[in-house]
Amino acid sequence: MAHNPLSLDLLRALDAIDQRGSFAAAAEALHKVPSALTYTVQKVEQDLGIDLFDRSGHRAKMTPAARLILEEGRGILRDIDNLASSAKKIASGWEPELRIGVDTVFEPARLYPLVHEFNEAHPYIKVHLVHGSLSGTWEMLINGDADLILSTDLLDPKIDGYETRRFGEMSMVFAVAKNHPLASNACDWTHEEIEAYPTIVVRDSSKLMAPRTIGWTRQNKLITVPTMRDKIEAQLAGLGVGYLPRHRIQAELDSGALVQVKLNETNPPSEAVIAWRTGVTGKALGWFRERIDAEVLGV
Amino acid sequence: MAHNPLSLDLLRALDAIDQRGSFAAAAEALHKVPSALTYTVQKVEQDLGIDLFDRSGHRAKMTPAARLILEEGRGILRDIDNLASSAKKIASGWEPELRIGVDTVFEPARLYPLVHEFNEAHPYIKVHLVHGSLSGTWEMLINGDADLILSTDLLDPKIDGYETRRFGEMSMVFAVAKNHPLASNACDWTHEEIEAYPTIVVRDSSKLMAPRTIGWTRQNKLITVPTMRDKIEAQLAGLGVGYLPRHRIQAELDSGALVQVKLNETNPPSEAVIAWRTGVTGKALGWFRERIDAEVLGV
DNA sequence: TCTACATTTCAAAAAAACTGAACCTTTATG
DNA sequence: CATAAAGGTTCAGTTTTTTTGAAATGTAGA
């Protein structure tokens, strides 16, 4: 079986003929002589067995088939151009794909504008966003399932082989739904009173490492949910209580849907960090390392 | 500015090398000699200024850049193949695009499976579905805004220049919402009693032709809506009464949400027809003419 | 009719692609 | 460890494809 007779040269020729309006003008634009264009076109017409131009009149007019090839061909030419430049990028240190692990404390949608911008600039570099929670997010990095993670320094597992950079501060607030019994008094609840209500906790997505527990541990009345979003919704519904990252619930605090309860224990604010494996130096990784900032927290 | 150095030959070469596992085997598959492949590859490497293969080991190994070109290139080769075969189709009588006018008496979603099937078989032939109502649907055909229409023979405007084929029968039922006063008695309402309630009518989408009126005319209490779907919803909400095509409301009649009211006047069932301009003989048009059957009515 | 384009034809020339034999290298094998 | 087998490249020569320029053809408009 022979080759497909369509050549990129033909696509470029059709494009030039359409833009310049004539074989002669197109030939000049392509640094060729008109008869060369005639040759290119006739060759494909013969191989494909169809007419590309209607030569009955004075000037050659494209047939519908040629017009289809023209229109779709432009997309193909664009793809080929993108592909060539992307290949060069990859050869010069841009990764073919980048996997970003995002801890559930962050609103995933906050990253989309950044990913979108990256994708416009580098159409052939695939960005994967994978989600994790607590030490599970770190595990993705250690296991090589992610090239870059957004997480917190809270449970830094003291394994070396990676580097971190801080990009924001997260204060955790103990919050309850507005109808919750604890909401009636802004302060002064004892531990025993608080322990009367279930605590919502996010389940650690780690498969291998010892799951860490968040905040202070109470054995009784734990309700575990898979993501921070679920935890927020559970607490909004009054199902239980617990610490939530302020940046995720600012709107609910402002509207009064959630109420902050002040406890006498103090939670030092934890750090939002990005982390990557040492020695890994791709340019896409570098791009995101540079660009991830407090914006991702929504502040 | 020179050409993009990426050639379809290179894409085919990379594909063969990947599939066969070696330059030698790939060369054989391409009816070439290994050194010809070396030539093709080296030429692009030189023009593009990047390495496509790592030749440090025994066997040449693709670089990440080559792998990207391979993977994306496969899609481009597929596109080129589709494009060539579509161009041949068009040259042999398949239209580049087909515009189908669908009257609002039909459920548009009923056509989707057919359009989907067509699209799989003819990826580069664009199908446009445009909507109309009453004589407006016919107008699309007469004006040349549609190549094929699905309509009813009810208001056949006696203009020649088109042909029709019947593909189903539509019985119109006078229906009201289950809470509507007229629903309490299955029969025996007088015209005066019925005229106490507003009639919902679909507005004719025609711009030029004289709008036709559906069924018997009553000047008072007319509520016009743009589509049959709106009319059904309006009558479901009890806003008014009127004839509805049985095939669109069978589920509502079965569930009791709508109730048929029998009147002593008889409405002869109208015909569901397709129509096209005489002398227009594209194969895509023919395909749909053959394939549109009672299925579109949902029976 | 004459002129100005627009395109094609054709033979020759240039460029690109292909071939086959010789030649490295690395892996497999007795 | 010597030898064979296989993968890939180099290179000079050959074939094929593409380009060129001059002449020919044909159409539209003055």
PDB file of C-alpha atoms in Angstrom, chain A residues 77-275:
ATOM      1  CA  LEU A  77       0.030  22.881   9.582  1.00  0.00           C
ATOM      2  CA  ARG A  78      -0.537  24.643  12.857  1.00  0.00           C
ATOM      3  CA  ASP A  79      -0.226  21.357  14.711  1.00  0.00           C
ATOM      4  CA  ILE A  80       2.987  20.548  12.911  1.00  0.00           C
ATOM      5  CA  ASP A  81       4.419  23.928  13.793  1.00  0.00           C
ATOM      6  CA  ASN A  82       3.444  23.558  17.414  1.00  0.00           C
ATOM      7  CA  LEU A  83       4.898  20.101  17.452  1.00  0.00           C
ATOM      8  CA  ALA A  84       8.232  21.221  16.089  1.00  0.00           C
ATOM      9  CA  SER A  85       8.566  24.028  18.575  1.00  0.00           C
ATOM     10  CA  SER A  86       7.472  21.808  21.434  1.00  0.00           C
ATOM     11  CA  ALA A  87      10.022  19.197  20.450  1.00  0.00           C
ATOM     12  CA  LYS A  88      12.694  21.862  20.564  1.00  0.00           C
ATOM     13  CA  LYS A  89      11.499  22.943  23.968  1.00  0.00           C
ATOM     14  CA  ILE A  90      11.652  19.433  25.283  1.00  0.00           C
ATOM     15  CA  ALA A  91      15.112  18.947  23.877  1.00  0.00           C
ATOM     16  CA  SER A  92      16.180  22.115  25.649  1.00  0.00           C
ATOM     17  CA  GLY A  93      15.021  20.989  29.066  1.00  0.00           C
ATOM     18  CA  TRP A  94      11.246  21.259  29.129  1.00  0.00           C
ATOM     19  CA  GLU A  95       9.607  18.073  30.344  1.00  0.00           C
ATOM     20  CA  PRO A  96       7.054  16.315  28.142  1.00  0.00           C
ATOM     21  CA  GLU A  97       4.736  16.184  31.119  1.00  0.00           C
ATOM     22  CA  LEU A  98       4.543  17.479  34.654  1.00  0.00           C
ATOM     23  CA  ARG A  99       2.583  15.928  37.481  1.00  0.00           C
ATOM     24  CA  ILE A 100       1.512  18.266  40.216  1.00  0.00           C
ATOM     25  CA  GLY A 101       0.251  16.845  43.486  1.00  0.00           C
ATOM     26  CA  VAL A 102      -2.190  19.150  45.219  1.00  0.00           C
ATOM     27  CA  ASP A 103      -3.061  18.682  48.846  1.00  0.00           C
ATOM     28  CA  THR A 104      -6.712  18.826  49.666  1.00  0.00           C
ATOM     29  CA  VAL A 105      -6.225  21.855  51.926  1.00  0.00           C
ATOM     30  CA  PHE A 106      -6.010  23.902  48.734  1.00  0.00           C
ATOM     31  CA  GLU A 107      -8.913  24.778  46.510  1.00  0.00           C
ATOM     32  CA  PRO A 108      -7.990  22.955  43.282  1.00  0.00           C
ATOM     33  CA  ALA A 109      -9.707  25.573  41.116  1.00  0.00           C
ATOM     34  CA  ARG A 110      -7.181  28.141  42.334  1.00  0.00           C
ATOM     35  CA  LEU A 111      -4.540  26.429  40.212  1.00  0.00           C
ATOM     36  CA  TYR A 112      -6.547  26.357  37.004  1.00  0.00           C
ATOM     37  CA  PRO A 113      -5.648  29.845  35.760  1.00  0.00           C
ATOM     38  CA  LEU A 114      -1.980  29.002  36.178  1.00  0.00           C
ATOM     39  CA  VAL A 115      -2.351  25.671  34.399  1.00  0.00           C
ATOM     40  CA  HIS A 116      -4.324  27.350  31.670  1.00  0.00           C
ATOM     41  CA  GLU A 117      -1.672  29.968  31.141  1.00  0.00           C
ATOM     42  CA  PHE A 118       0.999  27.293  31.025  1.00  0.00           C
ATOM     43  CA  ASN A 119      -0.966  25.286  28.519  1.00  0.00           C
ATOM     44  CA  GLU A 120      -1.356  28.215  26.183  1.00  0.00           C
ATOM     45  CA  ALA A 121       2.364  28.763  26.182  1.00  0.00           C
ATOM     46  CA  HIS A 122       3.306  25.081  25.941  1.00  0.00           C
ATOM     47  CA  PRO A 123       0.494  23.266  24.184  1.00  0.00           C
ATOM     48  CA  TYR A 124       2.226  19.904  24.017  1.00  0.00           C
ATOM     49  CA  ILE A 125       3.390  19.700  27.616  1.00  0.00           C
ATOM     50  CA  LYS A 126       0.789  17.764  29.538  1.00  0.00           C
ATOM     51  CA  VAL A 127       0.025  18.871  33.062  1.00  0.00           C
ATOM     52  CA  HIS A 128      -1.524  16.324  35.390  1.00  0.00           C
ATOM     53  CA  LEU A 129      -3.132  17.471  38.580  1.00  0.00           C
ATOM     54  CA  VAL A 130      -3.356  14.710  41.170  1.00  0.00           C
ATOM     55  CA  HIS A 131      -4.929  15.069  44.547  1.00  0.00           C
ATOM     56  CA  GLY A 132      -3.849  13.827  47.938  1.00  0.00           C
ATOM     57  CA  SER A 133      -4.207  14.552  51.593  1.00  0.00           C
ATOM     58  CA  LEU A 134      -1.803  14.896  54.496  1.00  0.00           C
ATOM     59  CA  SER A 135       1.177  12.561  54.285  1.00  0.00           C
ATOM     60  CA  GLY A 136      -0.344  11.027  51.167  1.00  0.00           C
ATOM     61  CA  THR A 137       0.555  14.178  49.284  1.00  0.00           C
ATOM     62  CA  TRP A 138       4.162  13.861  50.397  1.00  0.00           C
ATOM     63  CA  GLU A 139       4.113  10.225  49.479  1.00  0.00           C
ATOM     64  CA  MET A 140       3.299  11.105  45.870  1.00  0.00           C
ATOM     65  CA  LEU A 141       6.472  13.153  45.746  1.00  0.00           C
ATOM     66  CA  ILE A 142       8.671  10.550  47.448  1.00  0.00           C
ATOM     67  CA  ASN A 143       7.287   7.740  45.285  1.00  0.00           C
ATOM     68  CA  GLY A 144       7.858   9.690  42.114  1.00  0.00           C
ATOM     69  CA  ASP A 145       4.128   9.882  41.369  1.00  0.00           C
ATOM     70  CA  ALA A 146       4.354  13.664  41.313  1.00  0.00           C
ATOM     71  CA  ASP A 147       7.103  16.048  40.254  1.00  0.00           C
ATOM     72  CA  LEU A 148       5.905  18.921  42.371  1.00  0.00           C
ATOM     73  CA  ILE A 149       3.540  19.045  45.300  1.00  0.00           C
ATOM     74  CA  LEU A 150       1.592  21.755  47.024  1.00  0.00           C
ATOM     75  CA  SER A 151       1.264  20.826  50.646  1.00  0.00           C
ATOM     76  CA  THR A 152       1.881  22.010  54.183  1.00  0.00           C
ATOM     77  CA  ASP A 153       4.977  21.743  56.300  1.00  0.00           C
ATOM     78  CA  LEU A 154       2.880  20.429  59.181  1.00  0.00           C
ATOM     79  CA  LEU A 155       3.789  16.828  58.691  1.00  0.00           C
ATOM     80  CA  ASP A 156       7.133  17.079  56.990  1.00  0.00           C
ATOM     81  CA  PRO A 157       8.266  13.488  57.322  1.00  0.00           C
ATOM     82  CA  LYS A 158      11.973  14.234  57.754  1.00  0.00           C
ATOM     83  CA  ILE A 159      13.051  12.294  54.730  1.00  0.00           C
ATOM     84  CA  ASP A 160      15.622  13.987  52.641  1.00  0.00           C
ATOM     85  CA  GLY A 161      15.877  14.027  48.891  1.00  0.00           C
ATOM     86  CA  TYR A 162      13.568  16.944  48.333  1.00  0.00           C
ATOM     87  CA  GLU A 163      13.519  20.706  48.651  1.00  0.00           C
ATOM     88  CA  THR A 164      10.759  23.048  49.675  1.00  0.00           C
ATOM     89  CA  ARG A 165       9.765  26.647  49.274  1.00  0.00           C
ATOM     90  CA  ARG A 166       7.175  28.419  51.340  1.00  0.00           C
ATOM     91  CA  PHE A 167       4.544  30.364  49.431  1.00  0.00           C
ATOM     92  CA  GLY A 168       2.012  31.361  52.023  1.00  0.00           C
ATOM     93  CA  GLU A 169       0.670  31.058  55.509  1.00  0.00           C
ATOM     94  CA  MET A 170      -2.418  29.150  56.478  1.00  0.00           C
ATOM     95  CA  SER A 171      -4.213  29.861  59.684  1.00  0.00           C
ATOM     96  CA  MET A 172      -6.517  27.130  60.864  1.00  0.00           C
ATOM     97  CA  VAL A 173      -9.699  28.160  62.610  1.00  0.00           C
ATOM     98  CA  PHE A 174     -11.939  25.989  64.717  1.00  0.00           C
ATOM     99  CA  ALA A 175     -15.311  26.494  63.070  1.00  0.00           C
ATOM    100  CA  VAL A 176     -18.839  25.203  63.441  1.00  0.00           C
ATOM    101  CA  ALA A 177     -22.067  25.699  61.524  1.00  0.00           C
ATOM    102  CA  LYS A 178     -24.175  28.674  62.548  1.00  0.00           C
ATOM    103  CA  ASN A 179     -26.905  26.423  63.957  1.00  0.00           C
ATOM    104  CA  HIS A 180     -24.471  24.293  65.889  1.00  0.00           C
ATOM    105  CA  PRO A 181     -24.771  24.389  69.720  1.00  0.00           C
ATOM    106  CA  LEU A 182     -21.139  25.507  70.020  1.00  0.00           C
ATOM    107  CA  ALA A 183     -21.893  28.534  67.864  1.00  0.00           C
ATOM    108  CA  SER A 184     -23.914  30.223  70.569  1.00  0.00           C
ATOM    109  CA  ASN A 185     -20.843  31.207  72.549  1.00  0.00           C
ATOM    110  CA  ALA A 186     -17.839  32.577  70.792  1.00  0.00           C
ATOM    111  CA  CYS A 187     -15.399  31.346  73.434  1.00  0.00           C
ATOM    112  CA  ASP A 188     -14.903  29.590  76.711  1.00  0.00           C
ATOM    113  CA  TRP A 189     -15.895  26.047  75.873  1.00  0.00           C
ATOM    114  CA  THR A 190     -14.083  23.359  77.789  1.00  0.00           C
ATOM    115  CA  HIS A 191     -12.499  20.405  76.074  1.00  0.00           C
ATOM    116  CA  GLU A 192     -15.135  18.184  77.562  1.00  0.00           C
ATOM    117  CA  GLU A 193     -17.945  20.259  76.103  1.00  0.00           C
ATOM    118  CA  ILE A 194     -16.322  20.253  72.700  1.00  0.00           C
ATOM    119  CA  GLU A 195     -15.702  16.527  72.824  1.00  0.00           C
ATOM    120  CA  ALA A 196     -19.425  16.017  73.049  1.00  0.00           C
ATOM    121  CA  TYR A 197     -19.577  16.625  69.293  1.00  0.00           C
ATOM    122  CA  PRO A 198     -18.045  14.554  66.518  1.00  0.00           C
ATOM    123  CA  THR A 199     -14.868  15.835  64.900  1.00  0.00           C
ATOM    124  CA  ILE A 200     -14.632  15.737  61.125  1.00  0.00           C
ATOM    125  CA  VAL A 201     -11.199  14.703  59.918  1.00  0.00           C
ATOM    126  CA  VAL A 202      -9.738  14.320  56.475  1.00  0.00           C
ATOM    127  CA  ARG A 203      -8.506  10.835  55.821  1.00  0.00           C
ATOM    128  CA  ASP A 204      -4.841  10.505  54.996  1.00  0.00           C
ATOM    129  CA  SER A 205      -4.492   9.357  51.384  1.00  0.00           C
ATOM    130  CA  SER A 206      -1.157   7.676  52.089  1.00  0.00           C
ATOM    131  CA  LYS A 207      -0.941   4.021  51.215  1.00  0.00           C
ATOM    132  CA  LEU A 208       2.419   3.214  52.773  1.00  0.00           C
ATOM    133  CA  MET A 209       3.537   5.796  55.280  1.00  0.00           C
ATOM    134  CA  ALA A 210       2.097   5.856  58.756  1.00  0.00           C
ATOM    135  CA  PRO A 211      -0.969   8.074  58.588  1.00  0.00           C
ATOM    136  CA  ARG A 212      -0.503  11.252  60.575  1.00  0.00           C
ATOM    137  CA  THR A 213      -3.223  12.697  62.654  1.00  0.00           C
ATOM    138  CA  ILE A 214      -4.118  16.324  62.397  1.00  0.00           C
ATOM    139  CA  GLY A 215      -4.201  18.581  65.418  1.00  0.00           C
ATOM    140  CA  TRP A 216      -4.925  17.117  68.789  1.00  0.00           C
ATOM    141  CA  THR A 217      -6.140  13.575  68.937  1.00  0.00           C
ATOM    142  CA  ARG A 218      -9.473  12.512  70.333  1.00  0.00           C
ATOM    143  CA  GLN A 219     -10.340   8.886  69.947  1.00  0.00           C
ATOM    144  CA  ASN A 220     -14.069   9.229  70.206  1.00  0.00           C
ATOM    145  CA  LYS A 221     -16.516  10.490  67.616  1.00  0.00           C
ATOM    146  CA  LEU A 222     -14.302  10.814  64.604  1.00  0.00           C
ATOM    147  CA  ILE A 223     -15.930  11.143  61.210  1.00  0.00           C
ATOM    148  CA  THR A 224     -13.432  10.782  58.399  1.00  0.00           C
ATOM    149  CA  VAL A 225     -14.011  12.200  54.939  1.00  0.00           C
ATOM    150  CA  PRO A 226     -11.823  11.935  51.838  1.00  0.00           C
ATOM    151  CA  THR A 227     -11.223  15.612  51.067  1.00  0.00           C
ATOM    152  CA  MET A 228     -11.147  19.018  52.641  1.00  0.00           C
ATOM    153  CA  ARG A 229     -14.116  19.988  50.532  1.00  0.00           C
ATOM    154  CA  ASP A 230     -16.104  17.168  52.108  1.00  0.00           C
ATOM    155  CA  LYS A 231     -14.967  18.250  55.550  1.00  0.00           C
ATOM    156  CA  ILE A 232     -16.098  21.811  54.930  1.00  0.00           C
ATOM    157  CA  GLU A 233     -19.442  20.627  53.669  1.00  0.00           C
ATOM    158  CA  ALA A 234     -19.858  18.267  56.602  1.00  0.00           C
ATOM    159  CA  GLN A 235     -19.155  21.033  59.078  1.00  0.00           C
ATOM    160  CA  LEU A 236     -21.413  23.436  57.171  1.00  0.00           C
ATOM    161  CA  ALA A 237     -24.156  20.861  57.549  1.00  0.00           C
ATOM    162  CA  GLY A 238     -23.530  20.772  61.281  1.00  0.00           C
ATOM    163  CA  LEU A 239     -22.389  17.167  61.173  1.00  0.00           C
ATOM    164  CA  GLY A 240     -19.343  17.877  63.292  1.00  0.00           C
ATOM    165  CA  VAL A 241     -16.611  20.300  64.234  1.00  0.00           C
ATOM    166  CA  GLY A 242     -12.932  20.809  63.602  1.00  0.00           C
ATOM    167  CA  TYR A 243     -10.203  23.064  62.317  1.00  0.00           C
ATOM    168  CA  LEU A 244     -10.551  24.429  58.807  1.00  0.00           C
ATOM    169  CA  PRO A 245      -8.128  26.501  56.752  1.00  0.00           C
ATOM    170  CA  ARG A 246      -9.283  30.096  56.898  1.00  0.00           C
ATOM    171  CA  HIS A 247      -8.612  30.701  53.206  1.00  0.00           C
ATOM    172  CA  ARG A 248     -11.113  28.037  52.221  1.00  0.00           C
ATOM    173  CA  ILE A 249     -13.962  29.292  54.384  1.00  0.00           C
ATOM    174  CA  GLN A 250     -13.552  33.050  54.427  1.00  0.00           C
ATOM    175  CA  ALA A 251     -16.797  33.506  52.491  1.00  0.00           C
ATOM    176  CA  GLU A 252     -18.690  31.272  54.908  1.00  0.00           C
ATOM    177  CA  LEU A 253     -17.253  33.099  57.913  1.00  0.00           C
ATOM    178  CA  ASP A 254     -18.212  36.439  56.374  1.00  0.00           C
ATOM    179  CA  SER A 255     -21.743  35.310  55.584  1.00  0.00           C
ATOM    180  CA  GLY A 256     -22.099  33.735  58.998  1.00  0.00           C
ATOM    181  CA  ALA A 257     -22.702  30.238  57.673  1.00  0.00           C
ATOM    182  CA  LEU A 258     -19.710  29.146  59.716  1.00  0.00           C
ATOM    183  CA  VAL A 259     -18.752  30.577  63.079  1.00  0.00           C
ATOM    184  CA  GLN A 260     -15.274  30.609  64.508  1.00  0.00           C
ATOM    185  CA  VAL A 261     -14.963  29.212  68.027  1.00  0.00           C
ATOM    186  CA  LYS A 262     -11.967  30.504  69.945  1.00  0.00           C
ATOM    187  CA  LEU A 263     -10.220  27.893  72.028  1.00  0.00           C
ATOM    188  CA  ASN A 264      -7.587  28.690  74.586  1.00  0.00           C
ATOM    189  CA  GLU A 265      -5.133  26.382  72.896  1.00  0.00           C
ATOM    190  CA  THR A 266      -3.187  28.172  70.161  1.00  0.00           C
ATOM    191  CA  ASN A 267      -2.512  26.670  66.777  1.00  0.00           C
ATOM    192  CA  PRO A 268       0.571  28.192  65.232  1.00  0.00           C
ATOM    193  CA  PRO A 269      -0.182  28.996  61.592  1.00  0.00           C
ATOM    194  CA  SER A 270       1.207  26.373  59.300  1.00  0.00           C
ATOM    195  CA  GLU A 271       3.067  27.038  56.091  1.00  0.00           C
ATOM    196  CA  ALA A 272       1.889  26.412  52.580  1.00  0.00           C
ATOM    197  CA  VAL A 273       4.829  24.932  50.743  1.00  0.00           C
ATOM    198  CA  ILE A 274       5.769  23.535  47.392  1.00  0.00           C
ATOM    199  CA  ALA A 275       8.227  20.646  47.301  1.00  0.00           C
TER     200      ALA A 275
END
